[in-house]
Short mmCIF file of C-alpha atoms in Angstrom, two decimals:
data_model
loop_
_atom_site.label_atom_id
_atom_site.label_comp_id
_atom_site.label_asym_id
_atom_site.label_seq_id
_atom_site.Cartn_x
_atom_site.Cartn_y
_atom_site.Cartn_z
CA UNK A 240 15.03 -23.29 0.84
CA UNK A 241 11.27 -22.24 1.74
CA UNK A 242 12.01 -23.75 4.86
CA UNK A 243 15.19 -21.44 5.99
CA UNK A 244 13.48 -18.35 4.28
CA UNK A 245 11.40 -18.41 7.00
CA UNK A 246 13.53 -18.90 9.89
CA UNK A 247 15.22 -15.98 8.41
CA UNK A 248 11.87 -13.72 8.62
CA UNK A 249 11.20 -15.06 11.89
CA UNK A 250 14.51 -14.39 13.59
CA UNK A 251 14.12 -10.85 11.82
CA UNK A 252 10.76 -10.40 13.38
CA UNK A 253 12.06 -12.00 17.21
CA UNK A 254 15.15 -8.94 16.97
CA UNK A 255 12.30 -6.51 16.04
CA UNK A 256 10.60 -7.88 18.96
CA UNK A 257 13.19 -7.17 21.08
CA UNK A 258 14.26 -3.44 20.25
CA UNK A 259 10.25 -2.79 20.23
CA UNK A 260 10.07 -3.59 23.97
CA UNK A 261 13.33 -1.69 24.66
CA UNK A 262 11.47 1.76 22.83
CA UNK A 263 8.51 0.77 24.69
CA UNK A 264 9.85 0.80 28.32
CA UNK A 265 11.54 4.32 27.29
CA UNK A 266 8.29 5.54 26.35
CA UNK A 267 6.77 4.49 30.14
CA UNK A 268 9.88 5.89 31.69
CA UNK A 269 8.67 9.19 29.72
CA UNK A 270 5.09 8.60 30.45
CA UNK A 271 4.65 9.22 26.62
CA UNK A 272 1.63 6.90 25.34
CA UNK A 273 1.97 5.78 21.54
CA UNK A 274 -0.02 4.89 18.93
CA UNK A 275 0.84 3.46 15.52
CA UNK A 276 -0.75 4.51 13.06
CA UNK A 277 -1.57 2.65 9.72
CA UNK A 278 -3.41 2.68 6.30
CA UNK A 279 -2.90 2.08 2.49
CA UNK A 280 -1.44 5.27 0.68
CA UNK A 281 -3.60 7.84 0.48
CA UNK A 282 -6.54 6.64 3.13
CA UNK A 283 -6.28 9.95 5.06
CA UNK A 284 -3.83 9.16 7.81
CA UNK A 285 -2.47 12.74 7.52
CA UNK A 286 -5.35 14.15 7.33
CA UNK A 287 -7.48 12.75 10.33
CA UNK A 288 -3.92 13.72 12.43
CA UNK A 289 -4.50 17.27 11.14
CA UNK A 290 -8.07 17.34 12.57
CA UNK A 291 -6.56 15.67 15.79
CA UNK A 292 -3.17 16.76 17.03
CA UNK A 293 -3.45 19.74 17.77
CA UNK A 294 -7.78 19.32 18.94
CA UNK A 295 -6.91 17.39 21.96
CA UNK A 296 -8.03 19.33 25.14
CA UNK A 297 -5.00 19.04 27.98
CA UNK A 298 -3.20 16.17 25.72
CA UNK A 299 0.35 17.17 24.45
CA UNK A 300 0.63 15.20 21.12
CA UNK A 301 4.01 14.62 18.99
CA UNK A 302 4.15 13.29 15.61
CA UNK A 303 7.07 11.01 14.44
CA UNK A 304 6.48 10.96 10.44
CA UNK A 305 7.41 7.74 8.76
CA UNK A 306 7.86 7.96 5.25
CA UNK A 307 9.92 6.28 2.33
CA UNK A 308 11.08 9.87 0.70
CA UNK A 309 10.35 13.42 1.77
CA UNK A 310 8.86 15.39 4.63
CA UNK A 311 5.44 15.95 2.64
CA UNK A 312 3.27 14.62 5.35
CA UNK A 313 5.51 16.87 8.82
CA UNK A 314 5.12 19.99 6.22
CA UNK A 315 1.17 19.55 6.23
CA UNK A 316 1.43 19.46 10.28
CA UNK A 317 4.06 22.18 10.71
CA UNK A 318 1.47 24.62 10.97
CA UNK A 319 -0.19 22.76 13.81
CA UNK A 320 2.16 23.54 16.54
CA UNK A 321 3.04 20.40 17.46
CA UNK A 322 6.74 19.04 17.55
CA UNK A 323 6.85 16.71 14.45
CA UNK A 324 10.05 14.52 13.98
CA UNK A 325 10.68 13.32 9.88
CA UNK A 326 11.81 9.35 9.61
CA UNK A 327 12.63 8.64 6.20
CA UNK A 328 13.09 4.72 5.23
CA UNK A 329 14.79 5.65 1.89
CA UNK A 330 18.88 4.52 2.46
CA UNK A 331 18.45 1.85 0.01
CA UNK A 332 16.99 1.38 -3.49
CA UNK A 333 13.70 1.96 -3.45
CA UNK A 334 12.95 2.72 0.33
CA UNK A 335 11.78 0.14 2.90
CA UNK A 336 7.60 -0.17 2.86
CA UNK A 337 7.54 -0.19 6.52
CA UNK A 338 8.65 1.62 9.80
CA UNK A 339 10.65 -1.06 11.88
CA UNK A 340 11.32 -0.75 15.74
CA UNK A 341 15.26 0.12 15.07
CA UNK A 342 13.94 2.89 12.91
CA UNK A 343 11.79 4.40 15.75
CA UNK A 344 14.85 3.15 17.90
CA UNK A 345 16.95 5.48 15.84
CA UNK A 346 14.67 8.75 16.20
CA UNK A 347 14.13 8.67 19.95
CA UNK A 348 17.43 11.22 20.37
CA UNK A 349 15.51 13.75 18.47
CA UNK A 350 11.85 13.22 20.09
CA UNK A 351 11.03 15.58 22.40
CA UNK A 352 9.53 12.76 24.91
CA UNK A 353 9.21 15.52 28.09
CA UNK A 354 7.40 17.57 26.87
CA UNK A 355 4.76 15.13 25.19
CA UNK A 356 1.67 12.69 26.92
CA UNK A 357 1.37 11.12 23.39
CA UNK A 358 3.37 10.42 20.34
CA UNK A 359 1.28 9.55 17.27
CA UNK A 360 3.48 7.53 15.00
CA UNK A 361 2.45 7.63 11.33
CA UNK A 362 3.77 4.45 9.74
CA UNK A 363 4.27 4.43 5.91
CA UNK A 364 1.22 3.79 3.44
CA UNK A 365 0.96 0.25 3.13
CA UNK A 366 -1.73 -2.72 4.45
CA UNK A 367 1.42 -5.34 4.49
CA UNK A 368 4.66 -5.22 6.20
CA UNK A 369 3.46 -2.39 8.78
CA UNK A 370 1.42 -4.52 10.51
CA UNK A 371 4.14 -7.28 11.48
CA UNK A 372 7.14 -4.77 12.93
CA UNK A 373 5.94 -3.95 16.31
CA UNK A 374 7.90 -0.64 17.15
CA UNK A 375 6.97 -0.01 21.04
CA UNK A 376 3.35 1.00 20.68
CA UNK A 377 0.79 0.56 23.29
CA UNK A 378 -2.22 0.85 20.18
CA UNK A 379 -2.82 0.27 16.75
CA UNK A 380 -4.90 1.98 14.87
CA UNK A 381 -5.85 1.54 11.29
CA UNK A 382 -7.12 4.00 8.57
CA UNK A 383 -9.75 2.27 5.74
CA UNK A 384 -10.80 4.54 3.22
CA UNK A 385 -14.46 3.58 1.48
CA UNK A 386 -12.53 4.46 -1.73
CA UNK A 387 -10.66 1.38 -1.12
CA UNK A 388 -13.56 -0.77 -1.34
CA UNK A 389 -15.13 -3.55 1.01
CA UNK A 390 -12.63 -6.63 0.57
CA UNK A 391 -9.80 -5.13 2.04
CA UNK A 392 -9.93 -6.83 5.49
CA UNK A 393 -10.22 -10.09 3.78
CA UNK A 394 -7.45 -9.12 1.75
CA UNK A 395 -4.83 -8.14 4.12
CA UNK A 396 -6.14 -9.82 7.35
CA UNK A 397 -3.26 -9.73 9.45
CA UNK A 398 -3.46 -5.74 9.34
CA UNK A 399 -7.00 -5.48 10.08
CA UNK A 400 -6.54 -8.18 12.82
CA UNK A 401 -3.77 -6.69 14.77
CA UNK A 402 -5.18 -3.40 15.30
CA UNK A 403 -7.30 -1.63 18.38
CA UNK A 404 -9.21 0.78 16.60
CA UNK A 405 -10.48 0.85 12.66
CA UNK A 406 -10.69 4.34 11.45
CA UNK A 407 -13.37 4.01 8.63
CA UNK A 408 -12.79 7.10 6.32
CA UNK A 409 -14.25 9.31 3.51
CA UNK A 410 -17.49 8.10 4.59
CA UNK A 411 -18.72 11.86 2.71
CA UNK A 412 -18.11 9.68 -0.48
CA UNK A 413 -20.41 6.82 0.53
CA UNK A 414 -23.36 8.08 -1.52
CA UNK A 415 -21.14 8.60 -4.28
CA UNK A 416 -19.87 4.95 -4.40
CA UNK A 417 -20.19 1.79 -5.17
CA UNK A 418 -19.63 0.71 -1.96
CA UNK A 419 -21.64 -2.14 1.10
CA UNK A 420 -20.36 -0.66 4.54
CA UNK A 421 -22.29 -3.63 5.39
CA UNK A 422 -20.07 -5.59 3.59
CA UNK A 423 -17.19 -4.42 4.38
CA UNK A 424 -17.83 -4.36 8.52
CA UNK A 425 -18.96 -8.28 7.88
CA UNK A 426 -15.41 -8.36 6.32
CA UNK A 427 -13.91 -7.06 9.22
CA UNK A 428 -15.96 -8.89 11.89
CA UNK A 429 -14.77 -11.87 9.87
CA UNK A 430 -10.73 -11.11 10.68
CA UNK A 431 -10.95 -9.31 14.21
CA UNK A 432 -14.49 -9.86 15.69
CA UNK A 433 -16.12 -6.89 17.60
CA UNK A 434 -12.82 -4.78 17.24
CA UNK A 435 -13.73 -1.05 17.65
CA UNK A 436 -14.63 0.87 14.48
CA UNK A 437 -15.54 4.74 13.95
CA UNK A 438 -17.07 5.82 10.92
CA UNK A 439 -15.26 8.89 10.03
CA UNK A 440 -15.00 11.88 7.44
CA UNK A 441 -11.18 13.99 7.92
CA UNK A 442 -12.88 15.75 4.95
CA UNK A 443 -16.22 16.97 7.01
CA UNK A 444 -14.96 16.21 10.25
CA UNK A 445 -17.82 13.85 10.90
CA UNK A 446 -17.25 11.48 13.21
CA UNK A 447 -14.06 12.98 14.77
CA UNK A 448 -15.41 14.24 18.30
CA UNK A 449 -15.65 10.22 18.85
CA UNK A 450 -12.11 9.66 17.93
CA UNK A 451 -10.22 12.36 19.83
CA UNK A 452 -12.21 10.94 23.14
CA UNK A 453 -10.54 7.71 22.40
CA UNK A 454 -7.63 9.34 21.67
CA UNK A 455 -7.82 11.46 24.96
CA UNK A 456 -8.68 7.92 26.79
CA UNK A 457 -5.22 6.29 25.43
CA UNK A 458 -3.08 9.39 26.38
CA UNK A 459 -5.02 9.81 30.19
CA UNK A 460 -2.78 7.73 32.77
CA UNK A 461 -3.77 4.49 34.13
CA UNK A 462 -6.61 4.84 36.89
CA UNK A 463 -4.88 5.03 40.17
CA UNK A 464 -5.27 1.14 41.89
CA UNK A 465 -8.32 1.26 44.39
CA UNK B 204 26.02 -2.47 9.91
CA UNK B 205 23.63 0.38 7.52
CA UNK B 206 26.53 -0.54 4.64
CA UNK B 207 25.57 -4.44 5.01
CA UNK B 208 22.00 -4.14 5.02
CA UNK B 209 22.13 -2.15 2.11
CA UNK B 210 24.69 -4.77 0.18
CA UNK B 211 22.15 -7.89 1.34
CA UNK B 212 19.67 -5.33 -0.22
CA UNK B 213 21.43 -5.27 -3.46
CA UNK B 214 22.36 -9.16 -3.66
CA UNK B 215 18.51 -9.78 -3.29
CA UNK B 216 17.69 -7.60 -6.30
CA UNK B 217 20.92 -8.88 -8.28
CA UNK B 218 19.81 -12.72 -7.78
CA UNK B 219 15.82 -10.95 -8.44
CA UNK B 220 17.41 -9.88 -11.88
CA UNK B 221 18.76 -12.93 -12.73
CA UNK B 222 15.73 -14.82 -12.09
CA UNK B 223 13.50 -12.31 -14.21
CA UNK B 224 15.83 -12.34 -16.82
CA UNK B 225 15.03 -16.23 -17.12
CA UNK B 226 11.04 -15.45 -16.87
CA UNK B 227 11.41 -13.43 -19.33
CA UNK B 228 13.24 -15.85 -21.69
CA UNK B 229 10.57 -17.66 -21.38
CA UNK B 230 7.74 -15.67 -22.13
CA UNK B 231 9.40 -14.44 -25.19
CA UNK B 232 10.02 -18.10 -26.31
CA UNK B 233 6.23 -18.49 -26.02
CA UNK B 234 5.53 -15.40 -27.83
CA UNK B 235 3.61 -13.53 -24.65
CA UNK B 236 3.86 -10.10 -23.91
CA UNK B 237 3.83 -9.12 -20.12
CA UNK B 238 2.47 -6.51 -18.42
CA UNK B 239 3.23 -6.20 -14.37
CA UNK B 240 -0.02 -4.40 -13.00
CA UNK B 241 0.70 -2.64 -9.93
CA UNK B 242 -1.13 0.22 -7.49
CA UNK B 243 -2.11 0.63 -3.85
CA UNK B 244 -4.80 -1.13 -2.16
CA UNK B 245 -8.08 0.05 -3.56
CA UNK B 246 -6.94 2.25 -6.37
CA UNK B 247 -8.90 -0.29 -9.27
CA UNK B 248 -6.55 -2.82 -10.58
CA UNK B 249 -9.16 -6.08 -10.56
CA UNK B 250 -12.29 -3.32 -11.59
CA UNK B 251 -9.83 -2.27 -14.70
CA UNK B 252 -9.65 -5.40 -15.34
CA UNK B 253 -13.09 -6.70 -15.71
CA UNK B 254 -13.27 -4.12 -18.25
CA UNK B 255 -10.34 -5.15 -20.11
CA UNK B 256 -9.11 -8.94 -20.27
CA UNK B 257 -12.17 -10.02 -22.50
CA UNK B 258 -12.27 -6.57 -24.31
CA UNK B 259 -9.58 -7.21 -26.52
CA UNK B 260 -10.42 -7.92 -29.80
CA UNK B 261 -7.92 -10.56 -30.96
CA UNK B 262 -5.40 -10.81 -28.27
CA UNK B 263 -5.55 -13.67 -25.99
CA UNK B 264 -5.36 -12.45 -22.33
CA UNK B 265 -4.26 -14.42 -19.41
CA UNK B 266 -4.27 -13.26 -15.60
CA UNK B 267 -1.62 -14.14 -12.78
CA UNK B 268 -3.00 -12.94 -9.98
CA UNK B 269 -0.86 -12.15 -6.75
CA UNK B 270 -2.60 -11.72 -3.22
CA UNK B 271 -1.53 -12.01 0.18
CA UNK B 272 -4.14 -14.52 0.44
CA UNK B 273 -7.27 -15.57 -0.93
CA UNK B 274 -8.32 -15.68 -4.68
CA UNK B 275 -11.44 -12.60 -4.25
CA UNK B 276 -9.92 -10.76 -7.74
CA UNK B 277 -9.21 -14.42 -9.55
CA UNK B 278 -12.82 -14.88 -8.34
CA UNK B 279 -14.03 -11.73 -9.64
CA UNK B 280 -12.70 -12.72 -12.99
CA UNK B 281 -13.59 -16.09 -13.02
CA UNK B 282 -16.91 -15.41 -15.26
CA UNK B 283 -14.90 -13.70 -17.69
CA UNK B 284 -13.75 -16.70 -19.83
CA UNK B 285 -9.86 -16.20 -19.92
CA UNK B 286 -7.03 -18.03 -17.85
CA UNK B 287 -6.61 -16.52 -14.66
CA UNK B 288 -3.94 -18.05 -12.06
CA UNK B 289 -3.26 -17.46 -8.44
CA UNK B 290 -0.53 -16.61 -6.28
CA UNK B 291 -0.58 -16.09 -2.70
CA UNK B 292 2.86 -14.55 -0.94
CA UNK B 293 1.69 -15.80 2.37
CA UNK B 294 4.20 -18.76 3.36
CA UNK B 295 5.35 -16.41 6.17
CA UNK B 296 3.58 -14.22 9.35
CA UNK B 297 2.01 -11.59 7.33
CA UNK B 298 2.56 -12.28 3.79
CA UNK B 299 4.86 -11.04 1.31
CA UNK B 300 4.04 -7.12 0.34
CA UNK B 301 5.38 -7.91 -3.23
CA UNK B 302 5.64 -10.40 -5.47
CA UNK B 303 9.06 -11.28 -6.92
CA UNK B 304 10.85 -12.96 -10.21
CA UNK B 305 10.85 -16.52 -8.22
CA UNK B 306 7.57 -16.34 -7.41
CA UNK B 307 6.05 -15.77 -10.70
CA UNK B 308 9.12 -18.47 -11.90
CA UNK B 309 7.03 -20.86 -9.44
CA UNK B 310 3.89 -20.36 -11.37
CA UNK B 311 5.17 -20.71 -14.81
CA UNK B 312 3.85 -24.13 -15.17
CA UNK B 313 0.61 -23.11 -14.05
CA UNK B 314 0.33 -20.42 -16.74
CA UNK B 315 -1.12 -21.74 -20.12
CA UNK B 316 1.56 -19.59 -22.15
CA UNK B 317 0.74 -21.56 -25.24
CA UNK B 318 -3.14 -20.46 -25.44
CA UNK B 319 -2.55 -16.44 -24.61
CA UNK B 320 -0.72 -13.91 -26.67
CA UNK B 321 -1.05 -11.15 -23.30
CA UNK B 322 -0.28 -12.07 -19.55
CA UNK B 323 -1.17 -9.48 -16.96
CA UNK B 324 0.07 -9.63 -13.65
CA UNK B 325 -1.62 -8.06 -10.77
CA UNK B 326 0.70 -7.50 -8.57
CA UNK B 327 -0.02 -6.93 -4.69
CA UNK B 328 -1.36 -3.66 -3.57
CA UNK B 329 1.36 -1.79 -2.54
CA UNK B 330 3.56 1.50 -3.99
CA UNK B 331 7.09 0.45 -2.51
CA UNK B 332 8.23 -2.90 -2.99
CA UNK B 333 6.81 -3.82 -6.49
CA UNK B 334 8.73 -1.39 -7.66
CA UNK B 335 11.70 -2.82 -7.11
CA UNK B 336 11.20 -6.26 -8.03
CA UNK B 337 11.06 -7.22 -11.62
CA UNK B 338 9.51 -10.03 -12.40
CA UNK B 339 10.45 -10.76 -16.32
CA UNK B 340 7.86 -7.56 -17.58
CA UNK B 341 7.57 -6.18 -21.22
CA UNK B 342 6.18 -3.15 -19.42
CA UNK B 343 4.68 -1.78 -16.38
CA UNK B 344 1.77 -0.06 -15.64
CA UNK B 345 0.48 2.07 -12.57
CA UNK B 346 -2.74 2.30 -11.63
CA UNK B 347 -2.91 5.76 -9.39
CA UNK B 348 -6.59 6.04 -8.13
CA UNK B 349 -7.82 10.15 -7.89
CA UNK B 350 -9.38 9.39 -4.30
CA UNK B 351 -5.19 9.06 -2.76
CA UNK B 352 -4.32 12.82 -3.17
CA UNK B 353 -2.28 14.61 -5.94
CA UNK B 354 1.49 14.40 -3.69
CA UNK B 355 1.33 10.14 -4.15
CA UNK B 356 4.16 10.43 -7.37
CA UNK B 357 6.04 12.54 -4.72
CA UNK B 358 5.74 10.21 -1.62
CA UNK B 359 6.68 7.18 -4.00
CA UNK B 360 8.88 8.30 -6.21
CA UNK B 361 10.47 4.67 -7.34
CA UNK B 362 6.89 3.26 -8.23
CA UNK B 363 6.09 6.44 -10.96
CA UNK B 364 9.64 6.43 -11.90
CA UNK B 365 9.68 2.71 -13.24
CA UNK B 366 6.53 2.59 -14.81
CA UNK B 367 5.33 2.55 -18.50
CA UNK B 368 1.70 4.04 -18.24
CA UNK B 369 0.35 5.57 -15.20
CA UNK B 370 -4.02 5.09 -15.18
CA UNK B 371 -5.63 7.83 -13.21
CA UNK B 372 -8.26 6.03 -12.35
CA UNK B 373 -11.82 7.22 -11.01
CA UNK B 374 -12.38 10.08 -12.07
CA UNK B 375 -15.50 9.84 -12.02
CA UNK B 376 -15.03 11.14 -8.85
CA UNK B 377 -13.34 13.94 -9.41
CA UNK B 378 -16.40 16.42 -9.00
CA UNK B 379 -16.98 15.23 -5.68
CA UNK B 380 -13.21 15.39 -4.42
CA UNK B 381 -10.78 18.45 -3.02
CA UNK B 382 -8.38 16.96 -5.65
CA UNK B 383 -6.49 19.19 -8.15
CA UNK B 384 -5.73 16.74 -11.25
CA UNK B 385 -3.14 19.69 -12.68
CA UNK B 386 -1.11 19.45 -9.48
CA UNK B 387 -0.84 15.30 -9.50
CA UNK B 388 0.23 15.59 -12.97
CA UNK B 389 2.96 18.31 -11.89
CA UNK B 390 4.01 16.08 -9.64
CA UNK B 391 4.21 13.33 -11.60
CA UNK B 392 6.10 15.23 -13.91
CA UNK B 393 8.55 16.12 -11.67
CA UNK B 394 9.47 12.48 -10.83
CA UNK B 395 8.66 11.03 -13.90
CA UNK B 396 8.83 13.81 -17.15
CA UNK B 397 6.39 12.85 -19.95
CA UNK B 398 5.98 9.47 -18.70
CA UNK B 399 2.30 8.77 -20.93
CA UNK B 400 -0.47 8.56 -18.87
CA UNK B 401 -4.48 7.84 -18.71
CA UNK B 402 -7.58 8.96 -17.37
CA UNK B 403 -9.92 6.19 -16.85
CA UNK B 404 -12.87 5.22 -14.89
CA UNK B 405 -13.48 1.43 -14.01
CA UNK B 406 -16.77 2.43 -13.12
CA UNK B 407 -18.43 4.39 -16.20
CA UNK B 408 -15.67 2.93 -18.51
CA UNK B 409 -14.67 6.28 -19.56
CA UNK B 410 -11.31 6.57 -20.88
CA UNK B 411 -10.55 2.69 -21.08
CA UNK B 412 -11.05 2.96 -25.11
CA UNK B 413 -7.56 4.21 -25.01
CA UNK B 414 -6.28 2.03 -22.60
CA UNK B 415 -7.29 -0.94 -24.48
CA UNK B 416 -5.95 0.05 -28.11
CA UNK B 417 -2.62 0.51 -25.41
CA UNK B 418 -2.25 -2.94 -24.32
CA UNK B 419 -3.32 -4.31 -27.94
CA UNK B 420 -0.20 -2.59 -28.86
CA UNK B 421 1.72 -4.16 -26.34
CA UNK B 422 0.61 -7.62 -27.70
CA UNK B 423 0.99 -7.70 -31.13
CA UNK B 424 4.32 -9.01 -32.69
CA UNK B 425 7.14 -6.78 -33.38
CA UNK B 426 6.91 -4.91 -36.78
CA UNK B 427 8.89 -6.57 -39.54
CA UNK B 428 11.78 -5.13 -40.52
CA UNK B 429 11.79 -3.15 -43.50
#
């Protein structure tokens, strides 16, 4: 029983797999770079791409908006003047709790990939399922909030140890917490040695400059072969 | 193909009902109440704890605890002198987001039912899929931490819907936060009219008075009929 459950995830994850690689070669053929991007609910996510999307010198950045209900998150950007694109997971009961690649698959029609060097693709709040449906990025990045406290890598390691870039946010709280960065970077270092982290405050903007260079640096084309 | 997924969708929860239905047999054949403790990553479900399994004055509590991995929060209660039992979703690549009516059926002879008069279950951090998974609850309870924005109840409609008691937790930091508490409760409203609700910090203990004299409630017997 345990046993065929999962063969069953697996086989689920291998057709992911699959459509994931077929999004991402549309992206090259658009020249479109993509990031997913990933947190627990309420981390920030929407608010670090509000400091960012529209901040990056020369860049042309779309949003695709994954969420289980609502367009909440495109409203917030609408002002930005960016093209934003709403995915909703919600068709069944209570919604799915991640974006998969067939869902991405499913929006490409209505991104506006020519006229974009970078689609920032904001997955749905959650530290679990996210982080196992590829969906044709080329990076992942991951939101922590310091609200969350420092355990959380240990907690949902394959998250933290899938992704390119940790996004450490609300760091303007620190002093107001109960809370061992310390800690909490040994926790990471402990699931994804030496991956790149960025202290960061959406709230103050500290911290930001740093992330819209690596930003800029994922969305600039590949060095020309010497 | 969207018409089967959504069917599979629905047999899953049907044979999820049927299993809970059985849990919950059983707990009421041992005379425990059950609460199902759910909330995002972060928002305070373990530090509410601490503050509460010990704190109530002749109710014997007892704590399943479900994680991806690891036992950190059954560790964190450990020195607190009551039952506290793991359960790890991780058989799989990244874990389980959820935990479901056959998983806590798998831990039932772990669980000293005959020694508590309370079970909690901490569910895993997430607002989607615990939702829609009963696992054989007297009630459910929300924990909706101040720090993830007032448009959460909005964003996750099925998790505030379905829930007994929503705990606005840490408010402590309210002062220090662009959060506007009238406008979560609005919102919470909206999806969930009247639904009773808390506000609690982990941290000073304000506000967990109330909470506790709630789950005592919960506990005792039934009133006798008149």
């Amino acid at each position: 029983m345990h046993r065929t459950k999962v063969r069953v995830v697996e086989d689920a994850l291998d057709a992911n797999n699959t459509i994931a690689n077929a999004n991402r070669t549309d992206f090259d053929r658009a020249n479109v770079k993509v990031v997913n991007f990933m947190s627990a609910p309420g981390a920030g996510k929407t608010s670090i791409l509000e400091r960012t999307v529209s901040a990056l010198d020369g860049v042309r950045v779309g949003v695709l908006e994954g969420d289980v209900q609502g367009s909440m998150d495109a409203d917030r950007l609408a002002h930005l003047d960016v093209p934003v694109t709403q995915l909703n997971t919600d068709p069944s009961f209570g919604g799915e709790c991640h974006l998969d690649a067939n869902m991405v698959r499913s929006a490409l029609p209505q991104l506006p990939l020519s006229e974009i060097d970078l689609l920032v693709i904001e997955n749905v709040g959650n530290l679990v399922c996210p982080a196992e449906f590829k969906v044709g990025e080329d990076r992942r990045v991951m939101v922590s909030s310091v609200t969350e406290g420092e355990d959380k890598p240990l907690k949902y390691p394959l998250m933290f140890r899938t992704c390119d870039l940790v996004l450490v946010n609300k760091i303007d709280l620190l002093e107001h917490l109960d809370y061992d960065l310390n800690s909490f970077l040994g926790n990471l270092d402990q699931v994804h040695p030496h991956v790149p982290r960025m202290l960061v405050s959406a709230r103050t903007g500290e911290g930001i400059e740093a992330w819209l260079r690596w930003l800029a640096a994922v969305a600039s084309p590949e060095p020309a072969l010497a």
